[in-house]
mmCIF file of N, CA and C and ligand atoms in Angstrom:
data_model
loop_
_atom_site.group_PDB
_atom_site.id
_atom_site.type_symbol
_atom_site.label_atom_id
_atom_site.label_comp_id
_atom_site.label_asym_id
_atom_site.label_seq_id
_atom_site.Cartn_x
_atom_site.Cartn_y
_atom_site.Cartn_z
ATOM 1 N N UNK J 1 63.173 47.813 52.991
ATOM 2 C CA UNK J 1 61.908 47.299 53.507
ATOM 3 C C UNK J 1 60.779 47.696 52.561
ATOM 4 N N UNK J 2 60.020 46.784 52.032
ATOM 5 C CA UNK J 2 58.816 47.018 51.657
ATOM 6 C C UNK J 2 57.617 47.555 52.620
ATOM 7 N N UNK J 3 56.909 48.847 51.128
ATOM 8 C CA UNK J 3 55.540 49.662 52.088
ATOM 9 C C UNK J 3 54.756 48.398 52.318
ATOM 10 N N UNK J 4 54.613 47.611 51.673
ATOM 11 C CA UNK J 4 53.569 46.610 52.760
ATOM 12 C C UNK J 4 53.603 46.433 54.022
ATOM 13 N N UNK J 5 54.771 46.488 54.316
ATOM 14 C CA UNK J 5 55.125 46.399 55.808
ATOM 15 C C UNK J 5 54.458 47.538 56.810
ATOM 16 N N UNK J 6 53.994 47.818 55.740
ATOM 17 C CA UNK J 6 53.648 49.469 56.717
ATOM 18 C C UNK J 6 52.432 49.522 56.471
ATOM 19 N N UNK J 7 51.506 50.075 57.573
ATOM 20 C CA UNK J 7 49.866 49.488 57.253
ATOM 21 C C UNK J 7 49.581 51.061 56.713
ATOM 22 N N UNK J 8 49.918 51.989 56.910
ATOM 23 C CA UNK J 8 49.918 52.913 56.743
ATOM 24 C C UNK J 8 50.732 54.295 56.421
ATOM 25 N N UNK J 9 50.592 55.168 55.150
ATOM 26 C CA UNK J 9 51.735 55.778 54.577
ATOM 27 C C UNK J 9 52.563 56.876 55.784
ATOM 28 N N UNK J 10 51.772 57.362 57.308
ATOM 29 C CA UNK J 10 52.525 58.027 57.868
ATOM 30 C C UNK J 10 52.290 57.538 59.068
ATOM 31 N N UNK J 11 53.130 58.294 60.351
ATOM 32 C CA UNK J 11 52.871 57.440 61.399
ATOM 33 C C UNK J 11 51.846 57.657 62.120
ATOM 34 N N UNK J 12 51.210 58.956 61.974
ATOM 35 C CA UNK J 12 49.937 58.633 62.944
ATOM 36 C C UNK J 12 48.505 59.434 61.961
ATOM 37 N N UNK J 13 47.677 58.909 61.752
ATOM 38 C CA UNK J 13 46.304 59.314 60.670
ATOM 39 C C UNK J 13 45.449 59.473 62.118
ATOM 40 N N UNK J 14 44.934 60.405 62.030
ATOM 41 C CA UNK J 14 43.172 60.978 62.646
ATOM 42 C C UNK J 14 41.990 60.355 62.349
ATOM 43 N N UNK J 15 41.540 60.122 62.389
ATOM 44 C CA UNK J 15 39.839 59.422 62.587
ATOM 45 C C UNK J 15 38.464 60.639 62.862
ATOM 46 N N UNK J 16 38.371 61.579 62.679
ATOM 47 C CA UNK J 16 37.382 62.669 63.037
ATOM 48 C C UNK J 16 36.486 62.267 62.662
ATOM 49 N N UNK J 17 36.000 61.328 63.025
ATOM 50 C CA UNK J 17 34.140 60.517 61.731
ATOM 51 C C UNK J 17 33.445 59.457 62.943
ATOM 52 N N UNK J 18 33.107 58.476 62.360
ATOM 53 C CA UNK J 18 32.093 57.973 63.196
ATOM 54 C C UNK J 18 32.909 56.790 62.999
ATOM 55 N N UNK J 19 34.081 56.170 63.079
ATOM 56 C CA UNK J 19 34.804 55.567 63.386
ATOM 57 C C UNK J 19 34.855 55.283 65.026
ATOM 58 N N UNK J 20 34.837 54.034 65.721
ATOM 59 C CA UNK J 20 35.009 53.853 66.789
ATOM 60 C C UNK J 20 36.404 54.332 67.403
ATOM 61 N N UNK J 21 37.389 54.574 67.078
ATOM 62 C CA UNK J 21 38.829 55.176 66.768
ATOM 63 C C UNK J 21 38.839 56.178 66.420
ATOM 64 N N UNK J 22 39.841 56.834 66.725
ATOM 65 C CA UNK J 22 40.150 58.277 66.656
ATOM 66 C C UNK J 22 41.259 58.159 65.655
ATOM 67 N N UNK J 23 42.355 57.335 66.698
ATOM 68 C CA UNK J 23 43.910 57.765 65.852
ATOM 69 C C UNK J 23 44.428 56.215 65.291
ATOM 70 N N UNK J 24 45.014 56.091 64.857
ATOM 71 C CA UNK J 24 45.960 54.857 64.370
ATOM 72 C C UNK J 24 47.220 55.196 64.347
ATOM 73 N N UNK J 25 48.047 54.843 64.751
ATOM 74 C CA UNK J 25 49.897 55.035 64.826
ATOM 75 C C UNK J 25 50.403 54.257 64.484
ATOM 76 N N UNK J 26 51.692 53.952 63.363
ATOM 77 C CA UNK J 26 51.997 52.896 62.545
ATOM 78 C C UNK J 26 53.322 53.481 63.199
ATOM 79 N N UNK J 27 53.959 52.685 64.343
ATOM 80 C CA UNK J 27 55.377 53.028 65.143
ATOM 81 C C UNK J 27 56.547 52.954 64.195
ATOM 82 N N UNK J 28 56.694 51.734 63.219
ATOM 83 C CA UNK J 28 57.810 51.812 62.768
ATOM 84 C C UNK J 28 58.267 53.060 61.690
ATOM 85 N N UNK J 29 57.379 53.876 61.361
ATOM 86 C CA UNK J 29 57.221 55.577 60.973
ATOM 87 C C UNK J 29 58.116 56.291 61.949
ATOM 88 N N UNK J 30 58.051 56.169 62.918
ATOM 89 C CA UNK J 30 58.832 56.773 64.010
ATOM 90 C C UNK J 30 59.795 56.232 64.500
ATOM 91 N N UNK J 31 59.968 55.033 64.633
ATOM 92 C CA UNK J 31 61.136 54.779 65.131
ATOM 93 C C UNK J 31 62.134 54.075 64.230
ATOM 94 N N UNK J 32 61.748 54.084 62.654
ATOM 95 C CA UNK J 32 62.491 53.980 61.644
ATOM 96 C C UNK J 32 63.142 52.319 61.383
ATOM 97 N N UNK J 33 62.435 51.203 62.374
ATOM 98 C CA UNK J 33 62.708 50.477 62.339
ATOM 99 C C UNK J 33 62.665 49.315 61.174
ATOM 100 N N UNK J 34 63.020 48.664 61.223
ATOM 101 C CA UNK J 34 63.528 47.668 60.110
ATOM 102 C C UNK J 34 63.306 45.982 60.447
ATOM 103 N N UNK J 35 61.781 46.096 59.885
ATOM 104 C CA UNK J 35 61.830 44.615 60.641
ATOM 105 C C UNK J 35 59.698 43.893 59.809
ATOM 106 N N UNK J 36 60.125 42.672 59.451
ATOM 107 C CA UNK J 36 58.753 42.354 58.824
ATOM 108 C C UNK J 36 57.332 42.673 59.773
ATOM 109 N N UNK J 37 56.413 43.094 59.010
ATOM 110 C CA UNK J 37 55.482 43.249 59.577
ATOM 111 C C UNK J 37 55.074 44.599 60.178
ATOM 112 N N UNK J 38 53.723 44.985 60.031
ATOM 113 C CA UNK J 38 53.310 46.011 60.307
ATOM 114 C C UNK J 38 53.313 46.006 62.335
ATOM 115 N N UNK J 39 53.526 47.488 63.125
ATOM 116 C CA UNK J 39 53.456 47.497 64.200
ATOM 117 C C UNK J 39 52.566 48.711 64.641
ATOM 118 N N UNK J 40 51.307 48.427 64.966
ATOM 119 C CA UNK J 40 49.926 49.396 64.638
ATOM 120 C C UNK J 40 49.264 49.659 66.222
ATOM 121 N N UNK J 41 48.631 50.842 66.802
ATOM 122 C CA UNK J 41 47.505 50.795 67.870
ATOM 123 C C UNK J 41 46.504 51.480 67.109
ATOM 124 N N UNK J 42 45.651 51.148 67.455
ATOM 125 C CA UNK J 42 44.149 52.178 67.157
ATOM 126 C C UNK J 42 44.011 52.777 68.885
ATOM 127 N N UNK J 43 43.493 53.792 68.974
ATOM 128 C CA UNK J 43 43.117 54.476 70.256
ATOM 129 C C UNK J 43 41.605 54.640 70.240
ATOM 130 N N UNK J 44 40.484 54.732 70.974
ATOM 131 C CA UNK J 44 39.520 53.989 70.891
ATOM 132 C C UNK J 44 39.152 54.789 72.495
ATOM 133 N N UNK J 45 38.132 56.036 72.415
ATOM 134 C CA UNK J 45 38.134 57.112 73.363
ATOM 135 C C UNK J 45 37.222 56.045 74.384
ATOM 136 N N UNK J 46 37.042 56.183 75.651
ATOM 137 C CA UNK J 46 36.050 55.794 76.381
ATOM 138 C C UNK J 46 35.779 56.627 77.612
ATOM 139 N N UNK J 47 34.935 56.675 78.364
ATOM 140 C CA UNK J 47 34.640 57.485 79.417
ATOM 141 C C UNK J 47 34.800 56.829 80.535
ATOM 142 N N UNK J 48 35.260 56.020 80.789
ATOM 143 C CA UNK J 48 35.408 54.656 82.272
ATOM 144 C C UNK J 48 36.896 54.450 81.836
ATOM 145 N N UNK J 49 37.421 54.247 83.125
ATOM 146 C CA UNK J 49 38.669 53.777 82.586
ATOM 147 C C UNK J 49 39.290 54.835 83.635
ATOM 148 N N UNK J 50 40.872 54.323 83.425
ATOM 149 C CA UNK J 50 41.990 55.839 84.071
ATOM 150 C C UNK J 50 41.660 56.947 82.962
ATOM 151 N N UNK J 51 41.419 57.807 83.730
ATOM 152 C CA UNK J 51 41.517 59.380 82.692
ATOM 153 C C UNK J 51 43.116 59.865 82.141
ATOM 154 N N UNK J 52 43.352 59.895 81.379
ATOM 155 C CA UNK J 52 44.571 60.094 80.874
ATOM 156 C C UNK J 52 44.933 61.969 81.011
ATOM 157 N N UNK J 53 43.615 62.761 80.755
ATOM 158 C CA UNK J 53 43.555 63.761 80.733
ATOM 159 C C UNK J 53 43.047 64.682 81.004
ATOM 160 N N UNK J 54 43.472 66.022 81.741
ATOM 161 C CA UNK J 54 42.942 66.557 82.812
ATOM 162 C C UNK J 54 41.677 67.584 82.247
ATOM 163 N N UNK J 55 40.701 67.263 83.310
ATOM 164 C CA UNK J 55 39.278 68.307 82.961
ATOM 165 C C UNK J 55 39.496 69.226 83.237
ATOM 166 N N UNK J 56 39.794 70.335 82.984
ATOM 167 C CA UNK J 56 39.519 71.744 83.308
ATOM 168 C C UNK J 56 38.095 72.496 84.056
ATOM 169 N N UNK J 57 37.413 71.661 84.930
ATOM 170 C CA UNK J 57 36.768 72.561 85.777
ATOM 171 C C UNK J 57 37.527 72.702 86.768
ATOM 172 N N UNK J 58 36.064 73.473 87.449
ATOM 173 C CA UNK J 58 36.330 73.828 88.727
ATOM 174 C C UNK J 58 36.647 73.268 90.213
ATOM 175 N N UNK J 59 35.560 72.157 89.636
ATOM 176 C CA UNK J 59 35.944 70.989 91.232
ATOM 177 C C UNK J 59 37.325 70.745 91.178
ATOM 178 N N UNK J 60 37.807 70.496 89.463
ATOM 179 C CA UNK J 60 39.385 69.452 89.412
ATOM 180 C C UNK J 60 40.533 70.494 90.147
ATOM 181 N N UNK J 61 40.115 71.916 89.630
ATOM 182 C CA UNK J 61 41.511 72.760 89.819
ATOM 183 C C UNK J 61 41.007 72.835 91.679
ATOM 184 N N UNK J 62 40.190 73.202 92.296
ATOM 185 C CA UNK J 62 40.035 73.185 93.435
ATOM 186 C C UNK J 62 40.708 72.023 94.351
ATOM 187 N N UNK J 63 40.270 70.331 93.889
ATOM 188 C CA UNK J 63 41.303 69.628 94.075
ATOM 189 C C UNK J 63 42.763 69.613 93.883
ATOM 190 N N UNK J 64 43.106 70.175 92.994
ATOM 191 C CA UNK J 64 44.199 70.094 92.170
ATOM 192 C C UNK J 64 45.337 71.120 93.410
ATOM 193 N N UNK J 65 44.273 72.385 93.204
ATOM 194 C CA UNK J 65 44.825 73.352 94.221
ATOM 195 C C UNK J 65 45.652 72.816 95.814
ATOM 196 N N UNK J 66 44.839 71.729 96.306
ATOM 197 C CA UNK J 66 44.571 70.994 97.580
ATOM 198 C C UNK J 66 46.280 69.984 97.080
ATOM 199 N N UNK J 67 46.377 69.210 96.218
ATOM 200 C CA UNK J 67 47.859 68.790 96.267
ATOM 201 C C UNK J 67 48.702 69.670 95.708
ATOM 202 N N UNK J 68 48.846 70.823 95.319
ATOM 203 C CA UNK J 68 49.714 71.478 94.891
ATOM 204 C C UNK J 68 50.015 72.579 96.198
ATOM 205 N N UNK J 69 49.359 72.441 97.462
ATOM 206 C CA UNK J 69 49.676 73.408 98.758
ATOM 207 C C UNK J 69 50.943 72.468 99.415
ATOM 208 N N UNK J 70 50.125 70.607 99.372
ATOM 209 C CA UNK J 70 51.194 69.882 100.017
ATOM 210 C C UNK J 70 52.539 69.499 98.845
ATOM 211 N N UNK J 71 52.298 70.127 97.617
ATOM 212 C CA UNK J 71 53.283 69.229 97.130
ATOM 213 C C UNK J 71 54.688 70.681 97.486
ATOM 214 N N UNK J 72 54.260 72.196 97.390
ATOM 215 C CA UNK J 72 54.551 72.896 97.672
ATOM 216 C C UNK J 72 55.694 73.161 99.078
ATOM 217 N N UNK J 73 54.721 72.228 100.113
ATOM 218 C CA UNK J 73 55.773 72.121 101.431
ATOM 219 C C UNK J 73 56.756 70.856 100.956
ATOM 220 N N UNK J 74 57.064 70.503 100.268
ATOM 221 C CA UNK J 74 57.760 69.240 100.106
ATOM 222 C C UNK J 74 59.642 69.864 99.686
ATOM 223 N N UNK J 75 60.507 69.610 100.709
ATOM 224 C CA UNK J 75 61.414 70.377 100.638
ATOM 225 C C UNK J 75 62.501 69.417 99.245
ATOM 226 N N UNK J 76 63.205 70.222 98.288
ATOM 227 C CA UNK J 76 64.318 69.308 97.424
ATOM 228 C C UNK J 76 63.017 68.445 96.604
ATOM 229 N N UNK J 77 61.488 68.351 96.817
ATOM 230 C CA UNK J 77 61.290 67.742 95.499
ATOM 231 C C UNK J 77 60.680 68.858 94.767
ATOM 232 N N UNK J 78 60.402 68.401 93.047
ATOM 233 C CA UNK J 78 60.079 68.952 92.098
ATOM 234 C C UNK J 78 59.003 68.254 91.240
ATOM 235 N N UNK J 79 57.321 68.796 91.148
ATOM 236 C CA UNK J 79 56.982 68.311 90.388
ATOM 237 C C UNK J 79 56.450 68.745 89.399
ATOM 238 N N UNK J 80 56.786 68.009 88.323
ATOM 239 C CA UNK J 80 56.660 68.383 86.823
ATOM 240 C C UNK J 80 56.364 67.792 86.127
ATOM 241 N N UNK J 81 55.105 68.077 85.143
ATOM 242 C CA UNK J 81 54.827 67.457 84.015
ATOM 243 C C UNK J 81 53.079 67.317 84.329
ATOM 244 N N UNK J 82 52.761 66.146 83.546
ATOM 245 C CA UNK J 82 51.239 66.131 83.102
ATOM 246 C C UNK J 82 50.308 66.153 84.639
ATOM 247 N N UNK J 83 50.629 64.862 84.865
ATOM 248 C CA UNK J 83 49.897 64.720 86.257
ATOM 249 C C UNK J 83 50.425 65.263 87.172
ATOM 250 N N UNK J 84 51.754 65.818 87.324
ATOM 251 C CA UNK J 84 52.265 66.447 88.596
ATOM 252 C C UNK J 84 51.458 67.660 88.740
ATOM 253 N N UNK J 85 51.465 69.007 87.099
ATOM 254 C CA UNK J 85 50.999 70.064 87.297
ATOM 255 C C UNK J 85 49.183 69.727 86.887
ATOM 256 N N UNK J 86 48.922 68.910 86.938
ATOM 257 C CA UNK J 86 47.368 68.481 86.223
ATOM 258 C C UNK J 86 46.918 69.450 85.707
ATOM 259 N N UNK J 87 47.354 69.622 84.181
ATOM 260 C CA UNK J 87 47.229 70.214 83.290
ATOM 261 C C UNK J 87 47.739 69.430 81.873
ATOM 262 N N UNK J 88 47.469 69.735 80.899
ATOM 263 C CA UNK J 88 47.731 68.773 79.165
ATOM 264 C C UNK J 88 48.853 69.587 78.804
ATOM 265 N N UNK J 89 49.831 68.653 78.741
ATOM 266 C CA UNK J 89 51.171 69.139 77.833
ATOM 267 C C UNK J 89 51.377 68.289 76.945
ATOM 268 N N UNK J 90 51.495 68.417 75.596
ATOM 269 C CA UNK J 90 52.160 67.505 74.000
ATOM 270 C C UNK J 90 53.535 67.087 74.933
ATOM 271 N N UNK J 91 54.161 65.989 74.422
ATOM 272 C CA UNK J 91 55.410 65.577 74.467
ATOM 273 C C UNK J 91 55.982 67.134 74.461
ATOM 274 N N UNK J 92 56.428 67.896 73.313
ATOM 275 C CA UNK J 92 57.411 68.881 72.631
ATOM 276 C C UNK J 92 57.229 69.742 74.108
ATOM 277 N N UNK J 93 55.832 70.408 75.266
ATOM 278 C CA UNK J 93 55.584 71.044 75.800
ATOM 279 C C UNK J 93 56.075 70.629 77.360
ATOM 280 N N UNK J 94 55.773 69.302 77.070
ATOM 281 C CA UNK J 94 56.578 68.403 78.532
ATOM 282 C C UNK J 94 57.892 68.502 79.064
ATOM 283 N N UNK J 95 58.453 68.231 77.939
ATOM 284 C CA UNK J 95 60.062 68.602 77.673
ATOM 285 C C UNK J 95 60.640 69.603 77.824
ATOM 286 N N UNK J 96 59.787 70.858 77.038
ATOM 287 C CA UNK J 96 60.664 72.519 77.813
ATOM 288 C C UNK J 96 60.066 72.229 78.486
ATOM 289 N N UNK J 97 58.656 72.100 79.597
ATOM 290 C CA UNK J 97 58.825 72.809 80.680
ATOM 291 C C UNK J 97 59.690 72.186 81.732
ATOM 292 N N UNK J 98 60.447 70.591 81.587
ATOM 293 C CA UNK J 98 61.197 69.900 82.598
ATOM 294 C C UNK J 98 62.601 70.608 81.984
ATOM 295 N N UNK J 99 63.117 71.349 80.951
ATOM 296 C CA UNK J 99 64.230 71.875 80.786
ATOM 297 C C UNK J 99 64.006 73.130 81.654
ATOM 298 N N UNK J 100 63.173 73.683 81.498
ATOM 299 C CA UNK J 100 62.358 75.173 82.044
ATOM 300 C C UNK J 100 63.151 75.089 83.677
ATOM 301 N N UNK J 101 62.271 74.112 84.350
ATOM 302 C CA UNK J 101 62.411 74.001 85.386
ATOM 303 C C UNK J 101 63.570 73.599 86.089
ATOM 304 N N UNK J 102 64.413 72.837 84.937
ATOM 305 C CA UNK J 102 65.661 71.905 85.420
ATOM 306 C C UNK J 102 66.633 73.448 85.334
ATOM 307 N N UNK J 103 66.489 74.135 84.469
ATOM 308 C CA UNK J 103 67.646 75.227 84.475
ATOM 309 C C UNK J 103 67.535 76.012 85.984
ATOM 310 N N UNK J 104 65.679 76.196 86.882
ATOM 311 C CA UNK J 104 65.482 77.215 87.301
ATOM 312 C C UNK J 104 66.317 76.484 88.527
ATOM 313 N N UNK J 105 66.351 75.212 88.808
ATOM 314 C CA UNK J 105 66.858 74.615 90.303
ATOM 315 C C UNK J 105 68.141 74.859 90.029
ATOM 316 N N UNK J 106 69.205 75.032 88.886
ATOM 317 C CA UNK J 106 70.568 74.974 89.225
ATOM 318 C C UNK J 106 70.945 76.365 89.191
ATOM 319 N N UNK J 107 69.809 77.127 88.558
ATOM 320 C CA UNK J 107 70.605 78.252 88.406
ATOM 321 C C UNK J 107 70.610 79.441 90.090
HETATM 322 C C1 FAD C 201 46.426 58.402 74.357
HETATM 323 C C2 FAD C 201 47.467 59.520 74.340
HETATM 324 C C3 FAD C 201 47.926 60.012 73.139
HETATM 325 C C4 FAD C 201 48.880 61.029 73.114
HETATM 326 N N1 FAD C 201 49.332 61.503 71.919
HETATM 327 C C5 FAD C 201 50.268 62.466 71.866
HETATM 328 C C6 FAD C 201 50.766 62.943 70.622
HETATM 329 O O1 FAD C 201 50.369 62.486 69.550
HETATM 330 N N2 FAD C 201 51.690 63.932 70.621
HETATM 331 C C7 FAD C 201 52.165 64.465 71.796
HETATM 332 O O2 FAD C 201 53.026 65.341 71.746
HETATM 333 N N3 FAD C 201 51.721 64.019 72.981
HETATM 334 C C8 FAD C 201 50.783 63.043 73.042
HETATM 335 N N4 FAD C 201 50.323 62.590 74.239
HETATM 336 C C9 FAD C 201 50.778 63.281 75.426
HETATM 337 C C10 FAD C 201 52.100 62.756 75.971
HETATM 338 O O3 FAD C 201 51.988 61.364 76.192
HETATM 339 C C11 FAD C 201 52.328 63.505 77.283
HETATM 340 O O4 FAD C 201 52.444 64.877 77.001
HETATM 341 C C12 FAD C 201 53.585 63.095 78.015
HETATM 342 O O5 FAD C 201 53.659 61.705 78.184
HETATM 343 C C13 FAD C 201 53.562 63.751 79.368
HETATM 344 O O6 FAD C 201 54.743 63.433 80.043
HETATM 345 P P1 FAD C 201 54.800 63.495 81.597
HETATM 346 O O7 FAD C 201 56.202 63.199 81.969
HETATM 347 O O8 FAD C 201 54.168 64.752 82.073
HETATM 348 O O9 FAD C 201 53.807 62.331 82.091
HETATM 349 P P2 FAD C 201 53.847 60.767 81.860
HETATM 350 O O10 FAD C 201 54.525 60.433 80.581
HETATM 351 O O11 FAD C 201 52.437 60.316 82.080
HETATM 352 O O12 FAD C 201 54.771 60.274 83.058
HETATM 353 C C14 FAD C 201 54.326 60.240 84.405
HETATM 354 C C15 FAD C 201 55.002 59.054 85.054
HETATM 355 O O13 FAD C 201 54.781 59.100 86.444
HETATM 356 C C16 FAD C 201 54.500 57.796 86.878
HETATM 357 N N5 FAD C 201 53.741 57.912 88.131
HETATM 358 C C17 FAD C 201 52.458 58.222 88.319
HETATM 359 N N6 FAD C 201 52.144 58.230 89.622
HETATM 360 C C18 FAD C 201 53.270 57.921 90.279
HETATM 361 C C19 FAD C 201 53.596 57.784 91.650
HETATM 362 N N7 FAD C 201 52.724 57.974 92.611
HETATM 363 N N8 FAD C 201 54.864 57.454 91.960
HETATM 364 C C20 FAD C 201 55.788 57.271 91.011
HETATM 365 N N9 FAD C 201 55.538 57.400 89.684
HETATM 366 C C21 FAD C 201 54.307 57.716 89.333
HETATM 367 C C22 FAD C 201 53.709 57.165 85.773
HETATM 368 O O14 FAD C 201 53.765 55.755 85.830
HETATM 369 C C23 FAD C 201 54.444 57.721 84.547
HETATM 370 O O15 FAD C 201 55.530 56.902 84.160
HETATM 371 C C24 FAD C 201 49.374 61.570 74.300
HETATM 372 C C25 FAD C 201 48.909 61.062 75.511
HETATM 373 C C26 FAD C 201 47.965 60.052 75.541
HETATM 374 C C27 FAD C 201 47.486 59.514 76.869
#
């Protein structure tokens, strides 16, 4: 495959400037695929919208507190991960903690 195909030399470049965009991700970098044509997102921050990611005050954890009493009485389920524990985990951090947790129920 030709680099033309590729809009960009890695798969994901930063934007820290006055760019309306932050990140750009050129997927076929990652998923090693083989196929014409570039496959690109720009991410593009806004304040309206679904929040993807959790605020760390005080009102949120106070709420937060409030479903984690009922999720607590909930017998045989388990919740885990971004929005379950409303808190920011990377992929790599998501993953141990659902291994974390998956070992603690069998063991
Ligand atoms: C814009 C953006 C960029 C990111 N970039 C990176 C990066 O570069 N590197 C990195 O490591 N991480 C990155 N992340 C973070 C990564 O996406 C998360 O860490 C990971 O997806 C969290 O996994 P999760 O299983 O906790 O949550 P999610 O992947 O969000 O999964 C939660 C699932 O629950 C479902 N759900 C929600 N409510 C309900 C309901 N009531 N009933 C049933 N299902 C429900 C949702 O539809 C979703 O499928 C990025 C995240 C965003 C938003």
């Amino acid at each position: 495959m030709s680099e033309t195909n590729k809009f960009q030399s890695l798969g994901a470049v930063s934007y820290p400037n006055e760019n309306a965009f932050t990140r750009i991700t050129g997927f076929k970098h990652l998923t090693m695929q083989e196929r014409s044509g570039a496959s690109i997102i720009f991410e593009y921050p806004e304040s309206s919208g679904d929040p993807y990611y959790p605020i760390p005050r005080t009102d949120n954890d106070e709420l937060y507190q409030k479903y984690r009493r009922l999720a607590d009485n909930e017998p045989r389920v388990s919740f885990v991960g971004r929005l379950a524990e409303y808190r920011y985990y990377n992929m790599d951090k998501v993953i141990a903690r659902g291994l974390h947790v998956a070992k603690l129920l069998l063991s």
